Coordinates of C-alpha atoms in Angstrom, one line a residue:
Chain A
M1 CA -72.7 90.0 39.2
S2 CA -70.6 90.5 36.1
Y3 CA -69.2 87.0 36.4
A4 CA -72.6 85.5 36.4
S5 CA -73.8 87.5 33.4
K6 CA -70.8 86.6 31.2
P7 CA -70.1 83.2 29.8
H8 CA -66.8 81.7 31.0
T9 CA -64.7 82.2 27.9
M10 CA -60.9 82.6 27.9
N11 CA -59.4 85.6 26.4
A12 CA -57.4 83.7 23.9
S13 CA -55.0 86.5 22.8
L14 CA -54.2 87.3 26.4
Y15 CA -53.7 83.7 27.2
N16 CA -51.3 83.2 24.3
A17 CA -49.4 86.4 25.1
R18 CA -48.8 85.1 28.7
R19 CA -47.7 81.8 27.4
R20 CA -45.3 83.4 24.9
K21 CA -43.9 85.6 27.6
N22 CA -43.4 82.6 29.8
A23 CA -41.6 80.7 27.0
V24 CA -39.4 83.7 26.2
T25 CA -38.3 84.2 29.8
K26 CA -37.6 80.5 30.3
F27 CA -35.4 80.6 27.2
L28 CA -33.7 83.7 28.5
A29 CA -33.0 82.0 31.8
V30 CA -31.4 79.0 30.1
A31 CA -29.4 81.4 27.9
A32 CA -28.2 83.3 30.9
T33 CA -27.1 80.1 32.6
L34 CA -25.2 79.0 29.5
F35 CA -23.7 82.5 29.2
G36 CA -22.5 82.2 32.8
L37 CA -21.1 78.7 32.4
G38 CA -19.6 79.6 29.1
W39 CA -17.1 82.0 30.7
L40 CA -15.9 79.2 33.0
V41 CA -15.3 76.9 30.1
L42 CA -13.7 79.7 28.0
I43 CA -11.3 80.7 30.8
L44 CA -10.4 77.2 31.9
G45 CA -10.0 76.1 28.3
E46 CA -7.7 78.9 27.5
L47 CA -5.6 78.3 30.6
L48 CA -5.2 74.7 29.7
W49 CA -4.5 75.5 26.1
R50 CA -1.8 78.0 26.8
G51 CA -0.5 76.7 30.2
V52 CA -0.1 73.0 29.7
G53 CA 2.5 73.4 26.9
G54 CA 4.8 75.2 29.4
L55 CA 4.3 72.6 32.2
S56 CA 7.7 70.9 32.3
P57 CA 9.9 69.7 35.1
S58 CA 12.1 72.8 34.7
V59 CA 9.1 74.9 35.8
F60 CA 9.5 73.4 39.3
T61 CA 13.3 73.1 39.4
E62 CA 14.6 76.4 37.9
M63 CA 14.5 80.0 39.0
T64 CA 12.7 82.8 37.2
P65 CA 14.9 83.7 34.2
P66 CA 16.1 87.1 33.1
P67 CA 14.4 88.4 30.0
G68 CA 15.0 86.4 26.9
A69 CA 16.2 83.2 28.7
A70 CA 14.5 80.0 29.6
G71 CA 13.8 79.2 33.2
G72 CA 11.2 78.1 35.7
L73 CA 9.1 79.3 38.6
L74 CA 10.8 77.6 41.5
N75 CA 11.4 80.7 43.6
P76 CA 7.9 82.1 43.3
I77 CA 6.3 78.7 44.0
V78 CA 8.4 78.2 47.1
G79 CA 7.8 81.8 48.1
S80 CA 4.0 81.4 47.7
L81 CA 4.1 78.2 49.8
I82 CA 6.0 79.9 52.6
L83 CA 3.8 83.1 52.6
T84 CA 0.6 81.0 52.5
T85 CA 1.7 78.7 55.2
L86 CA 2.7 81.5 57.5
A87 CA -0.5 83.4 56.8
V88 CA -2.5 80.3 57.7
V89 CA -0.4 79.6 60.8
I90 CA -0.9 83.2 62.0
G91 CA -4.5 83.7 60.9
T92 CA -6.2 80.4 61.6
P93 CA -5.9 80.3 65.4
I94 CA -7.1 83.9 65.7
G95 CA -10.0 83.1 63.4
I96 CA -11.0 80.0 65.2
L97 CA -10.8 81.6 68.6
A98 CA -12.8 84.6 67.4
G99 CA -15.4 82.4 65.8
T100 CA -15.6 80.4 69.0
Y101 CA -16.4 83.5 71.0
L102 CA -19.2 84.4 68.5
A103 CA -20.7 81.0 68.6
E104 CA -20.2 79.9 72.2
Y105 CA -19.4 82.5 74.9
G106 CA -20.8 85.6 73.3
R107 CA -23.5 84.2 71.0
H108 CA -26.1 86.7 72.2
E109 CA -24.0 89.5 73.3
K110 CA -24.1 92.9 71.7
I111 CA -20.4 93.0 70.9
S112 CA -20.8 89.8 69.0
S113 CA -23.2 91.3 66.5
V114 CA -20.8 94.1 66.0
V115 CA -17.9 91.8 65.4
R116 CA -20.1 89.6 63.1
F117 CA -21.1 92.7 61.0
I118 CA -17.5 94.0 60.8
N119 CA -16.2 90.6 60.0
D120 CA -18.7 90.1 57.1
I121 CA -17.5 93.4 55.7
L122 CA -13.8 92.5 56.0
L123 CA -14.6 89.3 54.3
I124 CA -15.1 91.1 51.0
A125 CA -13.4 94.4 51.6
P126 CA -10.9 95.2 48.7
S127 CA -7.7 93.3 49.3
I128 CA -5.6 96.1 48.0
V129 CA -6.6 98.2 51.0
I130 CA -5.3 95.5 53.2
G131 CA -2.0 95.8 51.3
L132 CA -1.9 99.5 52.0
F133 CA -2.7 98.9 55.7
V134 CA 0.1 96.5 56.1
Y135 CA 2.4 98.8 54.2
E136 CA 1.6 101.6 56.6
I137 CA 2.1 99.5 59.8
M138 CA 5.0 97.4 58.7
V139 CA 6.8 98.3 55.5
A140 CA 7.0 102.0 56.1
P141 CA 8.2 101.8 59.7
M142 CA 10.8 99.1 58.9
G143 CA 11.9 100.9 55.8
H144 CA 11.9 97.9 53.4
F145 CA 9.6 95.4 51.9
S146 CA 9.5 92.0 53.6
G147 CA 8.1 88.5 53.4
W148 CA 6.8 89.0 56.9
A149 CA 4.7 91.9 55.8
G150 CA 3.3 89.8 52.9
A151 CA 2.4 87.0 55.3
I152 CA 0.7 89.4 57.7
A153 CA -1.3 90.9 54.8
L154 CA -2.5 87.4 53.8
A155 CA -3.2 86.5 57.4
V156 CA -5.5 89.6 57.7
I157 CA -7.4 88.1 54.7
V158 CA -7.5 84.6 56.3
I159 CA -9.0 85.7 59.6
P160 CA -12.5 86.8 58.4
V161 CA -12.9 83.6 56.3
V162 CA -12.1 81.3 59.3
V163 CA -14.1 83.4 61.7
R164 CA -17.2 83.1 59.6
T165 CA -17.0 79.3 58.9
T166 CA -16.0 78.5 62.5
E167 CA -19.0 80.4 63.8
D168 CA -21.3 78.8 61.3
M169 CA -20.1 75.3 62.0
L170 CA -20.2 75.6 65.8
T171 CA -23.7 77.0 65.5
L172 CA -24.7 73.8 63.7
V173 CA -23.5 71.6 66.6
P174 CA -26.7 70.6 68.5
D175 CA -27.3 72.3 71.8
A176 CA -28.1 68.9 73.3
L177 CA -24.4 68.1 73.3
R178 CA -23.7 71.3 75.2
E179 CA -26.4 70.7 77.7
A180 CA -25.2 67.1 78.3
A181 CA -21.7 68.5 78.9
A182 CA -23.0 71.1 81.3
S183 CA -25.2 68.6 83.1
I184 CA -22.1 66.6 84.2
G185 CA -20.4 69.7 85.4
L186 CA -18.0 70.1 82.5
P187 CA -16.6 73.7 82.3
R188 CA -17.4 75.5 79.1
A189 CA -13.9 75.6 77.9
Y190 CA -13.7 71.8 78.0
M191 CA -17.1 71.4 76.4
I192 CA -15.9 73.6 73.5
T193 CA -12.5 72.1 73.0
R194 CA -13.4 68.5 73.6
I195 CA -16.9 68.3 72.2
A196 CA -17.9 71.2 70.0
Y197 CA -14.6 71.3 68.1
R198 CA -14.8 67.6 67.5
A199 CA -18.3 67.8 66.2
A200 CA -17.5 70.7 64.0
R201 CA -14.1 69.5 62.8
A202 CA -14.9 68.9 59.2
G203 CA -16.6 72.3 58.9
I204 CA -13.7 74.2 60.5
L205 CA -11.2 72.4 58.2
T206 CA -13.4 73.5 55.2
G207 CA -13.1 77.1 56.3
I208 CA -9.3 76.8 56.5
L209 CA -9.2 75.2 53.0
L210 CA -11.4 78.0 51.6
A211 CA -9.1 80.5 53.2
V212 CA -6.0 78.9 51.6
A213 CA -7.8 78.9 48.2
R214 CA -8.7 82.5 48.7
I215 CA -5.1 83.7 49.5
S216 CA -3.2 81.5 47.1
G217 CA -4.3 83.7 44.2
E218 CA -4.2 87.1 46.0
T219 CA -2.0 89.5 44.3
A220 CA -2.9 93.0 45.3
P221 CA -1.9 92.8 49.0
L222 CA 1.5 91.4 48.1
L223 CA 2.4 94.2 45.7
F224 CA 3.5 96.6 48.4
T225 CA 4.4 94.1 51.1
A226 CA 6.5 91.1 49.9
L227 CA 6.9 92.7 46.5
N228 CA 8.9 90.3 44.4
N229 CA 12.3 88.8 44.1
Q230 CA 14.1 87.7 40.9
F231 CA 16.4 85.3 42.9
W232 CA 16.2 82.5 45.3
S233 CA 15.4 83.9 48.7
V234 CA 13.7 82.5 51.7
N235 CA 14.8 85.4 53.9
L236 CA 11.5 86.7 55.3
N237 CA 13.1 90.0 56.2
G238 CA 13.7 90.7 52.5
Q239 CA 11.6 90.7 49.5
V240 CA 10.0 87.3 48.7
A241 CA 8.8 86.2 45.2
S242 CA 5.3 84.9 45.0
L243 CA 3.4 83.2 42.1
P244 CA 0.7 85.8 41.6
V245 CA 3.1 88.8 41.6
V246 CA 5.4 87.0 39.2
I247 CA 2.4 86.4 36.9
F248 CA 1.5 90.0 37.1
Q249 CA 5.0 91.1 36.2
F250 CA 5.6 88.6 33.5
A251 CA 2.3 88.9 31.8
L252 CA 2.7 92.6 31.4
S253 CA 6.2 92.2 30.1
P254 CA 7.0 92.3 26.3
Y255 CA 9.0 89.1 26.4
A256 CA 7.5 85.9 25.0
E257 CA 9.3 83.6 27.5
W258 CA 8.0 85.6 30.4
Q259 CA 4.5 85.6 29.1
K260 CA 4.6 81.9 28.6
L261 CA 5.8 81.3 32.2
A262 CA 3.0 83.7 33.3
W263 CA 0.4 81.4 31.7
T264 CA 2.0 78.3 33.2
G265 CA 1.9 80.0 36.6
A266 CA -1.7 81.0 36.1
L267 CA -2.6 77.4 35.3
I268 CA -0.8 76.1 38.4
I269 CA -2.6 78.7 40.6
T270 CA -6.0 78.0 39.1
L271 CA -5.7 74.2 39.4
T272 CA -4.6 74.6 43.0
V273 CA -7.5 77.0 43.9
L274 CA -10.1 74.9 42.1
T275 CA -8.9 71.6 43.7
L276 CA -8.9 73.2 47.1
S277 CA -12.4 74.6 46.7
I278 CA -13.8 71.3 45.4
I279 CA -12.2 69.4 48.3
A280 CA -13.6 72.0 50.7
R281 CA -17.1 71.6 49.2
T282 CA -17.1 67.8 49.4
L283 CA -15.8 67.9 52.9
A284 CA -18.5 70.4 53.8
S285 CA -21.3 68.3 52.3
T286 CA -20.1 65.1 54.0
G287 CA -19.9 67.0 57.3
K288 CA -23.5 68.1 57.0
Q289 CA -24.8 64.7 56.1
S290 CA -23.4 62.8 59.0
Chain B
M1 CA -19.6 51.7 66.0
P2 CA -18.0 53.7 68.8
S3 CA -16.9 56.7 66.9
A4 CA -15.7 59.8 68.8
R5 CA -19.0 61.5 68.4
R6 CA -21.0 58.6 69.7
R7 CA -19.1 58.2 73.0
P8 CA -21.0 59.2 76.0
V9 CA -20.2 62.8 76.9
S10 CA -19.1 61.8 80.4
D11 CA -16.1 60.0 78.9
F12 CA -14.7 63.3 77.9
A13 CA -15.0 64.6 81.3
L14 CA -13.4 61.6 82.9
S15 CA -10.6 61.5 80.5
G16 CA -10.1 65.3 80.8
T17 CA -7.6 66.9 83.1
G18 CA -8.0 66.8 86.8
V19 CA -11.1 64.8 87.4
R20 CA -9.5 61.5 88.1
A21 CA -11.3 59.6 90.8
A22 CA -8.3 57.8 92.1
E23 CA -6.3 60.9 93.0
T24 CA -8.8 63.6 93.9
P25 CA -6.4 65.6 96.0
S26 CA -8.8 68.3 96.8
R27 CA -12.1 68.9 95.0
A28 CA -11.9 72.6 95.5
K29 CA -8.4 72.8 93.9
V30 CA -9.5 70.9 90.9
L31 CA -12.6 73.0 90.5
A32 CA -10.6 76.2 90.9
R33 CA -8.2 75.0 88.1
L34 CA -11.1 74.2 85.8
H35 CA -12.7 77.5 86.5
L36 CA -9.4 79.3 85.8
G37 CA -9.0 77.4 82.5
D38 CA -12.5 78.3 81.5
K39 CA -12.0 81.9 82.4
A40 CA -8.7 82.1 80.5
F41 CA -10.2 80.5 77.4
R42 CA -13.2 82.8 77.5
H43 CA -10.9 85.8 77.6
I44 CA -8.7 84.5 74.9
T45 CA -11.6 84.0 72.5
R46 CA -13.0 87.3 73.4
G47 CA -9.7 88.9 72.7
A48 CA -9.5 87.3 69.3
A49 CA -13.0 88.5 68.5
I50 CA -12.1 92.0 69.5
L51 CA -9.0 91.8 67.4
V52 CA -11.3 91.7 64.3
L53 CA -12.6 95.1 65.4
V54 CA -9.0 96.3 66.0
I55 CA -8.0 95.3 62.5
L56 CA -10.8 97.3 61.0
G57 CA -9.9 100.2 63.3
G58 CA -6.3 99.8 62.3
V59 CA -7.1 99.9 58.6
I60 CA -9.1 103.1 58.9
V61 CA -6.6 104.8 61.2
S62 CA -3.6 103.9 59.1
L63 CA -5.3 105.0 55.9
I64 CA -6.3 108.3 57.4
M65 CA -2.8 108.9 58.8
G66 CA -1.2 108.0 55.5
S67 CA -3.5 110.2 53.5
L68 CA -3.2 113.3 55.8
P69 CA -0.4 115.0 53.8
A70 CA -2.3 114.7 50.6
L71 CA -5.6 115.8 52.2
R72 CA -3.8 118.7 53.8
A73 CA -2.2 119.8 50.6
F74 CA -5.2 119.5 48.3
G75 CA -8.2 119.6 50.7
F76 CA -11.5 119.0 49.1
D77 CA -10.1 119.7 45.7
F78 CA -8.6 116.2 45.9
V79 CA -11.9 114.6 44.9
T80 CA -13.0 117.3 42.5
T81 CA -10.0 117.8 40.3
Q82 CA -8.6 115.4 37.7
S83 CA -5.0 116.4 37.1
W84 CA -2.7 113.6 38.2
N85 CA 0.8 114.9 37.7
P86 CA 3.7 113.4 39.7
V87 CA 6.2 115.9 38.2
T88 CA 4.3 119.0 39.4
E89 CA 2.9 117.1 42.4
K90 CA -0.6 118.0 41.6
F91 CA -3.0 115.1 42.4
G92 CA -6.7 114.9 42.0
A93 CA -8.8 111.7 42.4
L94 CA -11.7 112.5 40.0
A95 CA -10.5 110.4 37.1
P96 CA -10.0 107.2 39.2
I97 CA -13.3 107.7 41.0
Y98 CA -15.1 108.2 37.7
G99 CA -13.5 105.1 36.3
T100 CA -14.4 103.1 39.3
V101 CA -18.0 104.2 39.2
V102 CA -18.4 103.7 35.4
T103 CA -16.8 100.2 35.3
S104 CA -18.8 99.1 38.2
L105 CA -22.0 100.5 36.6
I106 CA -21.3 98.6 33.4
A107 CA -20.6 95.5 35.4
M108 CA -23.9 95.8 37.3
L109 CA -26.0 96.6 34.2
I110 CA -24.9 93.2 32.8
A111 CA -24.5 91.1 35.9
V112 CA -27.7 91.9 37.7
P113 CA -30.2 90.7 35.0
V114 CA -28.0 87.8 34.0
G115 CA -27.4 86.8 37.6
L116 CA -31.1 87.0 38.5
M117 CA -32.0 84.9 35.4
V118 CA -29.5 82.3 36.3
A119 CA -30.9 82.1 39.8
F120 CA -34.4 81.9 38.3
F121 CA -33.2 79.0 36.2
L122 CA -31.6 77.3 39.2
T123 CA -34.6 77.6 41.5
E124 CA -37.6 77.2 39.2
L125 CA -36.6 75.5 36.0
C126 CA -33.5 73.4 36.5
P127 CA -34.1 69.6 36.9
Q128 CA -33.1 68.5 40.4
W129 CA -30.1 66.4 39.4
L130 CA -28.6 69.3 37.5
R131 CA -28.9 71.9 40.2
R132 CA -25.9 71.0 42.2
P133 CA -23.4 70.7 39.4
V134 CA -24.6 74.0 37.8
G135 CA -24.5 75.7 41.2
I136 CA -21.0 74.5 41.9
A137 CA -19.8 75.6 38.4
I138 CA -21.2 79.1 38.9
E139 CA -19.5 79.2 42.3
L140 CA -16.2 78.1 40.8
L141 CA -16.3 81.2 38.7
A142 CA -16.2 83.1 42.0
G143 CA -13.2 81.1 43.1
I144 CA -11.0 81.9 40.1
P145 CA -8.4 84.4 41.4
S146 CA -8.7 87.9 40.1
I147 CA -5.3 87.8 38.4
I148 CA -6.4 84.9 36.2
Y149 CA -9.3 87.1 34.9
G150 CA -6.7 89.7 34.3
I151 CA -4.3 87.6 32.2
W152 CA -7.1 86.0 30.4
G153 CA -8.7 89.4 29.8
L154 CA -5.5 90.9 28.4
F155 CA -4.4 88.1 26.1
V156 CA -7.8 86.6 25.0
F157 CA -10.7 89.0 25.7
V158 CA -9.0 92.3 24.7
P159 CA -7.9 91.1 21.2
F160 CA -11.3 89.6 20.6
L161 CA -13.2 92.8 21.6
Q162 CA -10.8 94.9 19.6
Q163 CA -11.2 92.9 16.4
H164 CA -14.7 91.5 16.5
V165 CA -16.9 93.7 18.8
Q166 CA -15.7 97.2 19.2
P167 CA -15.6 98.2 15.5
Y168 CA -19.2 97.1 15.1
L169 CA -20.3 99.0 18.3
I170 CA -18.7 102.1 16.9
D171 CA -20.4 101.7 13.5
I172 CA -23.8 100.8 14.9
F173 CA -24.0 103.7 17.3
A174 CA -22.4 106.3 15.1
P175 CA -25.8 107.7 13.8
F176 CA -27.2 108.3 17.2
P177 CA -26.3 111.6 19.0
I178 CA -25.5 110.6 22.6
L179 CA -24.7 106.9 22.0
S180 CA -22.1 107.8 19.3
S181 CA -20.0 109.7 21.9
L182 CA -20.4 106.9 24.3
F183 CA -19.0 104.5 21.8
A184 CA -16.5 106.8 20.1
G185 CA -12.9 106.5 19.3
P186 CA -10.6 103.9 17.9
P187 CA -11.1 100.3 19.2
Y188 CA -8.2 99.9 21.6
G189 CA -9.5 96.7 23.0
I190 CA -8.5 97.8 26.5
G191 CA -10.6 100.4 28.2
M192 CA -13.5 101.0 30.5
L193 CA -16.0 98.8 28.7
T194 CA -13.6 95.8 28.7
A195 CA -13.0 96.3 32.4
G196 CA -16.7 96.5 33.1
L197 CA -17.4 93.3 31.1
I198 CA -14.8 91.4 33.0
L199 CA -16.1 92.7 36.3
A200 CA -19.6 91.6 35.2
I201 CA -18.3 88.0 34.8
M202 CA -16.6 88.3 38.2
V203 CA -19.6 89.5 40.2
L204 CA -22.2 87.3 38.4
P205 CA -21.6 84.4 40.8
F206 CA -22.1 86.6 43.9
I207 CA -25.4 87.9 42.7
T208 CA -26.5 84.4 41.5
S209 CA -25.6 82.6 44.7
I210 CA -27.3 85.0 47.0
S211 CA -30.4 85.4 44.9
R212 CA -30.6 81.6 44.6
D213 CA -30.4 81.3 48.4
V214 CA -33.2 83.8 49.0
F215 CA -35.4 82.5 46.2
E216 CA -35.2 79.0 47.7
A217 CA -36.3 80.4 51.1
V218 CA -39.7 81.6 49.7
P219 CA -42.4 79.5 51.5
P220 CA -43.7 77.0 48.9
V221 CA -47.3 77.7 49.9
L222 CA -47.0 81.2 48.4
K223 CA -45.8 79.8 45.1
E224 CA -48.3 77.0 45.1
A225 CA -51.2 79.5 45.7
A226 CA -50.0 81.5 42.7
Y227 CA -49.7 78.4 40.5
G228 CA -53.2 77.4 41.8
V229 CA -54.8 80.5 40.3
G230 CA -53.2 79.8 37.0
C231 CA -50.0 81.8 37.0
T232 CA -47.2 80.9 34.6
T233 CA -43.7 80.1 36.0
W234 CA -42.5 83.5 35.0
E235 CA -45.5 85.2 36.6
V236 CA -45.0 83.3 39.8
F237 CA -41.3 84.4 39.8
R238 CA -42.1 88.0 38.8
N239 CA -45.1 88.6 41.1
V240 CA -44.5 86.4 44.1
V241 CA -40.8 85.3 44.4
L242 CA -39.2 88.6 43.5
P243 CA -41.4 90.9 45.6
Y244 CA -41.1 88.6 48.6
T245 CA -37.3 88.4 48.4
R246 CA -36.7 92.0 47.1
V247 CA -34.7 93.1 50.1
G248 CA -32.4 90.0 49.9
V249 CA -31.9 90.5 46.2
I250 CA -30.9 94.1 46.6
G251 CA -28.5 93.0 49.4
G252 CA -26.9 90.5 47.0
I253 CA -26.6 93.2 44.3
M254 CA -25.0 95.6 46.8
L255 CA -22.6 92.8 47.7
G256 CA -21.7 92.3 44.1
L257 CA -21.3 96.1 43.7
G258 CA -18.9 96.2 46.7
R259 CA -16.9 93.5 45.0
A260 CA -16.8 95.3 41.7
L261 CA -15.8 98.6 43.2
G262 CA -12.8 97.2 45.0
E263 CA -11.7 94.6 42.4
T264 CA -8.0 95.3 41.5
M265 CA -5.9 92.9 39.5
A266 CA -8.4 92.0 36.7
V267 CA -9.1 95.7 36.1
T268 CA -5.4 96.7 36.2
F269 CA -4.7 94.4 33.3
V270 CA -7.3 95.8 30.9
I271 CA -8.2 99.3 31.9
G272 CA -5.3 101.1 30.2
N273 CA -4.3 103.2 33.2
A274 CA -5.0 106.6 31.7
H275 CA -5.7 109.4 34.1
K276 CA -8.4 111.1 32.1
I277 CA -12.1 111.2 32.0
S278 CA -13.5 110.3 28.6
A279 CA -17.1 110.3 27.5
S280 CA -16.5 107.2 25.4
I281 CA -16.6 103.9 27.4
L282 CA -14.2 102.4 24.8
A283 CA -11.5 104.8 25.9
P284 CA -8.8 103.7 28.3
G285 CA -9.3 105.0 31.9
T286 CA -8.3 104.0 35.3
T287 CA -9.9 103.0 38.6
I288 CA -8.9 103.7 42.2
S289 CA -7.6 100.2 42.8
A290 CA -5.8 100.0 39.4
T291 CA -4.1 103.3 40.1
I292 CA -2.8 102.1 43.4
A293 CA -1.7 98.8 42.1
N294 CA 0.1 100.3 39.1
E295 CA 1.8 103.3 40.8
F296 CA 2.3 102.6 44.5
T297 CA 5.7 100.9 44.4
E298 CA 7.0 103.4 41.9
A299 CA 5.7 106.4 43.7
V300 CA 8.5 108.9 44.6
G301 CA 7.9 111.5 47.2
D302 CA 5.7 111.7 50.2
L303 CA 2.9 113.6 48.5
Y304 CA 2.6 111.0 45.7
T305 CA 2.5 108.1 48.1
S306 CA 0.1 109.9 50.4
S307 CA -2.2 110.7 47.5
L308 CA -2.3 107.0 46.6
I309 CA -3.2 106.1 50.2
A310 CA -5.9 108.8 50.1
L311 CA -7.3 107.0 47.1
G312 CA -7.3 103.8 49.1
L313 CA -9.1 105.6 51.9
I314 CA -11.8 106.8 49.5
L315 CA -12.2 103.3 48.1
F316 CA -12.4 101.8 51.5
V317 CA -15.1 104.3 52.6
I318 CA -17.2 103.8 49.5
T319 CA -17.0 99.9 49.7
F320 CA -17.6 100.0 53.4
V321 CA -20.8 101.9 53.0
V322 CA -22.0 99.7 50.1
L323 CA -21.2 96.5 51.9
A324 CA -22.7 97.7 55.2
I325 CA -26.0 98.5 53.4
A326 CA -25.8 95.1 51.8
R327 CA -25.3 93.3 55.1
L328 CA -28.1 95.3 56.8
L329 CA -30.5 94.4 53.9
L330 CA -29.5 90.7 54.0
A331 CA -30.0 90.7 57.8
R332 CA -33.5 92.0 57.3
I333 CA -34.4 89.2 54.8
E334 CA -32.9 86.6 57.1
R335 CA -35.1 87.8 60.0
K336 CA -38.2 87.7 57.6
I337 CA -37.4 84.2 56.4
G338 CA -36.3 83.1 59.9

């Protein structure tokens, strides 16, 4: 009734207010995005600005110096490489196998949903707690800090990342492939290892790369496991230096040379991590397209 | 092109172990071997999956065992007192718990609106060609290791705040009764506000990427219907997209909160590591994770170490609850969207 009796006029002030609100929020959205991207630019810019100056061959050939002397980052770089490699070697097979169970054998089983849930929580659980855990089970019983403990702590961080990506990627493999394999009498284990793994190879590799990117900057879990080492040591039963822990120690020191090395180390880590994640991303997108 | 993926599936079976037509010794034997291999593989993968549960159980058990001496010595007082004195061996966790909550709260106050607005931009406003690069750039923020935020925070952000921001904050809020005590004291640069701001930058990509994913999953027909009756872009977002995805957005926020609560290195650099509760957010403080990172290797005596592990247990329980809620909410929206 009321519509018919009133002429169709627009409430101009309401209309303008709505348009204004729309314009303001659009502006705020753009501003928020620039704000977010701004930090990335600021941080990367500062890293390059302060880190590139220190990038000289001696960084890769000399040991960490005592306070007040010049030196390099050779021992922490090598230490980080060893710890990361070990963590990947230990964590990846476990992660891939567990992910395989979730996606293939136990896709609809109750235990799988529990494992999935717990795994998703471990994925972002505070890494310092992982450090405490490994301290309790390895460092305290053995009575000393060790490279092995550091590698195990990192492996515990690798596992959930690999579990998650392996499961996701195997789930993307079309069921028609599985049915075809089953129809010719292929046992499931062969179907998984010969067919599903091949089809999901790029995706699984992506997961491993993301895991490496994740642990190469991890500091907290190494603080009470591998600790640090001023000298050249590849003895995994003793303390092993790592890049993140050295950055932590050097950055908080009062010595200018140490602080400079910390910035150079920070640049090296960031470039490594960003390169790994960009490779992982392109690999993932090519994998999805094919 | 005969790539590995295009080969007929039967090839794999024939090239696989055992099933070679020329030498079929006994069909039953081959089948038994295949069956055994399958069974073994099944059990190995199952074992690996269960290991994930064992790890979680191990974390909980080891933290409880490690913190028993402290919990026995202080009981419930451990979470209600704030003295932290290694000399007299009196430990209370209130100051670190307070610092953890306040810094995470500051982080969420900033990161939630900004993160949602970035997701709004990415899903509703951003031109198609720009979406991928901006999305990747935001996600790279999440990839930068915590320690990098720490060193950047200490050497760049702290001096900037100390010289250019905090003095003005103190002046601006001085006339107001409650706000003046919130922004009181000398501008140290380091402190809870600084830690909160850095945490905000760190959790922003988490909130953005999850909200973007759930926003994108809104059925287009709902949005088109709203546009059809004359809604503006903002009204569609506010009245259709947000209500539809509310559960997922809250899940994303909880995920970010879980991250902020447990974040260690970045906070350790800029919080100041002071075991006291201050009304002013400009004052130095400490968080659970920063306390552990700073003091664990130097802790002398069983009670000191045990108190730090008890802090770790508290942190783990809090983040576990927050992250579990986040996951349950996200699972709910996934079912809804399908």
